[in-house]
Short mmCIF file of C-alpha atoms and ligand atoms in Angstrom, two decimals:
data_model
loop_
_atom_site.label_atom_id
_atom_site.label_comp_id
_atom_site.label_asym_id
_atom_site.label_seq_id
_atom_site.Cartn_x
_atom_site.Cartn_y
_atom_site.Cartn_z
CA MET A 1 0.00 0.00 0.00
CA SER A 2 1.35 3.46 -0.84
CA LYS A 3 2.53 5.61 2.02
CA THR A 4 2.07 9.28 2.77
CA GLN A 5 4.64 11.50 4.44
CA ILE A 6 3.39 13.38 7.48
CA LYS A 7 4.97 15.86 9.88
CA LEU A 8 3.99 16.14 13.52
CA THR A 9 5.19 17.58 16.78
CA VAL A 10 5.05 14.90 19.45
CA ASN A 11 5.85 15.86 23.05
CA GLY A 12 7.70 18.89 21.72
CA LYS A 13 9.81 17.00 19.18
CA ALA A 14 9.45 17.31 15.41
CA VAL A 15 8.63 13.99 13.76
CA GLU A 16 8.52 13.22 10.05
CA THR A 17 7.38 9.77 9.01
CA LEU A 18 5.69 7.68 6.34
CA VAL A 19 2.31 6.12 7.11
CA GLU A 20 -0.23 4.09 5.24
CA PRO A 21 -3.58 5.86 4.76
CA ARG A 22 -5.21 3.26 7.03
CA THR A 23 -2.73 3.67 9.92
CA LEU A 24 -4.42 4.73 13.12
CA LEU A 25 -2.77 7.38 15.27
CA ILE A 26 -2.49 4.95 18.22
CA HIS A 27 -0.53 2.52 16.05
CA LEU A 28 1.79 5.25 14.81
CA LEU A 29 2.44 6.34 18.39
CA ARG A 30 2.97 2.88 19.85
CA GLU A 31 4.57 0.97 16.98
CA GLY A 32 6.09 3.74 14.86
CA LEU A 33 7.33 6.06 17.60
CA SER A 34 7.66 3.58 20.52
CA LEU A 35 5.41 5.70 22.73
CA THR A 36 3.63 2.91 24.58
CA GLY A 37 2.05 5.12 27.24
CA PRO A 38 -1.19 5.46 25.26
CA HIS A 39 -2.87 2.05 25.60
CA ILE A 40 -5.17 0.07 23.35
CA GLY A 41 -8.22 -1.15 25.24
CA CYS A 42 -11.13 -1.44 22.83
CA GLU A 43 -10.14 0.18 19.50
CA THR A 44 -13.78 1.20 19.18
CA SER A 45 -13.75 4.61 20.88
CA HIS A 46 -15.32 3.39 24.12
CA CYS A 47 -12.66 3.02 26.80
CA GLY A 48 -10.46 6.11 26.46
CA ALA A 49 -7.22 4.23 27.24
CA CYS A 50 -5.71 5.64 24.02
CA THR A 51 -6.53 9.30 24.83
CA VAL A 52 -3.92 11.86 23.79
CA ASP A 53 -3.95 15.61 23.28
CA LEU A 54 -4.09 16.71 19.63
CA ASN A 55 -4.00 20.43 18.89
CA GLY A 56 -5.37 21.28 22.31
CA ARG A 57 -8.20 18.75 22.31
CA SER A 58 -8.57 15.30 23.81
CA VAL A 59 -8.82 12.64 21.14
CA LYS A 60 -9.16 8.90 21.28
CA SER A 61 -6.23 8.00 19.09
CA CYS A 62 -7.78 4.67 18.05
CA THR A 63 -10.35 6.63 16.06
CA VAL A 64 -8.04 9.13 14.35
CA PHE A 65 -6.06 8.25 11.24
CA ALA A 66 -2.42 9.24 11.47
CA VAL A 67 -2.79 11.27 8.27
CA GLN A 68 -5.49 13.35 9.97
CA ALA A 69 -2.90 14.45 12.52
CA ASP A 70 -0.54 15.74 9.80
CA GLY A 71 0.86 19.13 10.87
CA GLY A 72 -0.55 18.67 14.35
CA GLU A 73 0.82 18.91 17.85
CA ILE A 74 0.42 15.84 20.02
CA VAL A 75 1.05 15.32 23.70
CA THR A 76 1.05 11.84 25.20
CA VAL A 77 1.50 10.82 28.81
CA GLU A 78 5.24 10.58 28.09
CA GLY A 79 5.20 14.37 27.66
CA MET A 80 3.49 15.11 30.95
CA ALA A 81 6.39 15.19 33.41
CA ASN A 82 7.83 18.55 34.46
CA ALA A 83 10.86 19.84 32.53
CA ASP A 84 13.22 18.61 35.30
CA GLY A 85 11.75 15.10 35.05
CA SER A 86 9.72 15.35 38.26
CA LEU A 87 6.09 14.31 38.25
CA SER A 88 3.49 16.81 37.07
CA PRO A 89 0.73 17.74 39.55
CA LEU A 90 -1.65 15.28 37.86
CA GLN A 91 0.84 12.42 37.95
CA GLU A 92 1.59 13.23 41.58
CA GLY A 93 -2.13 13.43 42.33
CA PHE A 94 -2.78 9.96 40.92
CA MET A 95 0.06 8.63 43.06
CA GLN A 96 -0.84 10.45 46.29
CA GLU A 97 -4.58 9.79 46.09
CA HIS A 98 -4.27 6.18 44.88
CA GLY A 99 -6.02 7.02 41.61
CA LEU A 100 -4.86 3.81 39.98
CA GLN A 101 -4.70 0.12 40.61
CA CYS A 102 -3.68 -1.88 37.51
CA GLY A 103 -2.82 1.38 35.73
CA PHE A 104 -4.17 0.38 32.34
CA CYS A 105 -6.56 3.33 32.11
CA THR A 106 -4.18 5.79 33.77
CA PRO A 107 -2.35 7.30 30.75
CA GLY A 108 -5.68 8.09 29.12
CA MET A 109 -7.16 9.38 32.38
CA ILE A 110 -4.20 11.68 32.93
CA MET A 111 -4.33 13.05 29.39
CA ARG A 112 -8.07 13.66 29.57
CA ALA A 113 -7.75 15.23 33.03
CA HIS A 114 -4.95 17.43 31.70
CA ARG A 115 -7.25 18.86 29.06
CA LEU A 116 -10.16 19.10 31.50
CA LEU A 117 -8.05 21.27 33.82
CA GLN A 118 -7.08 23.50 30.89
CA GLU A 119 -10.77 23.96 30.14
CA ASN A 120 -11.90 24.23 33.76
CA PRO A 121 -9.12 24.93 36.28
CA ASP A 122 -11.28 24.40 39.37
CA PRO A 123 -13.82 21.68 38.57
CA SER A 124 -16.36 20.28 41.02
CA ASP A 125 -16.57 16.53 41.64
CA GLU A 126 -19.51 16.35 39.27
CA GLU A 127 -17.65 18.27 36.55
CA ILE A 128 -14.67 15.94 36.91
CA ARG A 129 -16.92 12.87 36.63
CA TRP A 130 -18.61 14.32 33.56
CA GLY A 131 -15.30 15.46 32.07
CA LEU A 132 -13.81 11.97 32.44
CA SER A 133 -16.96 10.12 31.44
CA GLY A 134 -15.39 8.96 28.16
CA ASN A 135 -12.65 7.14 30.06
CA LEU A 136 -13.40 3.82 31.71
CA CYS A 137 -11.66 2.27 34.71
CA ARG A 138 -12.30 -1.31 35.74
CA CYS A 139 -10.48 -1.13 39.07
CA THR A 140 -10.81 2.01 41.14
CA GLY A 141 -14.50 2.86 41.35
CA TYR A 142 -13.46 6.38 40.21
CA GLN A 143 -13.59 8.02 43.65
CA ASN A 144 -9.81 8.26 43.97
CA ILE A 145 -9.47 9.42 40.37
CA VAL A 146 -11.73 12.37 41.22
CA LYS A 147 -9.57 13.05 44.29
CA ALA A 148 -6.42 12.88 42.15
CA VAL A 149 -7.75 15.49 39.73
CA LYS A 150 -8.79 17.74 42.62
CA TYR A 151 -5.31 17.35 44.14
CA ALA A 152 -3.76 18.47 40.85
CA ALA A 153 -6.18 21.39 40.42
CA LYS A 154 -5.38 22.64 43.92
CA LYS A 155 -1.63 22.36 43.36
CA ILE A 156 -1.70 24.05 39.92
CA ASN A 157 -3.94 26.86 41.17
CA ALA A 158 -1.76 27.46 44.26
CA ARG A 159 1.35 27.57 42.08
CA GLU A 160 -0.23 30.03 39.66
CA ALA A 161 -1.47 32.25 42.50
CA ALA A 162 2.07 32.38 43.90
CA GLU A 163 3.60 33.46 40.57
S1 FES B 201 -8.64 1.98 22.65
FE1 FES B 201 -9.32 3.90 21.98
S2 FES B 201 -11.14 4.25 23.09
FE2 FES B 201 -10.52 2.26 23.71
S1 FES B 202 -6.67 1.30 37.30
FE1 FES B 202 -7.15 -0.58 36.30
S2 FES B 202 -8.49 0.02 34.70
FE2 FES B 202 -8.21 1.83 35.83
#
């Protein structure tokens, strides 16, 4: 099958690669770029394990063709740590509040929560539940995920108020 050249920015790095028209973004990320943080749960747009940020929006990368992301800016969970390598407030929140058990859903949860906090820096419990409703978790019962997002919101807002 013929391939198309695409250019992307992934976690701040310029990437130029050849993809087949049928290649899904999740497969490009995991198999082409060795970014295995985004997970494949359902491949039918239900579970959210493959969620990444594309041009400032949350997308389920199992339902985006790689060619559709041409020219775009992508952030995966691998791009979430602070510049010095320390955990971001969301990553820290998931750890401190026990927002994960098996961890399979966690990269997608963190990426969706990241966008949610950009859209709504101080969400209520209900807004967090609604904002993460496209991401499924089989282990936690969600309560600690909500606490993790609130932890991150508090930390980000305190840091911004101090600046
Ligand atoms: S793998 Fe993409 S939504 Fe489940
Ligand atoms: S922590 Fe296991 S699926 Fe969410």
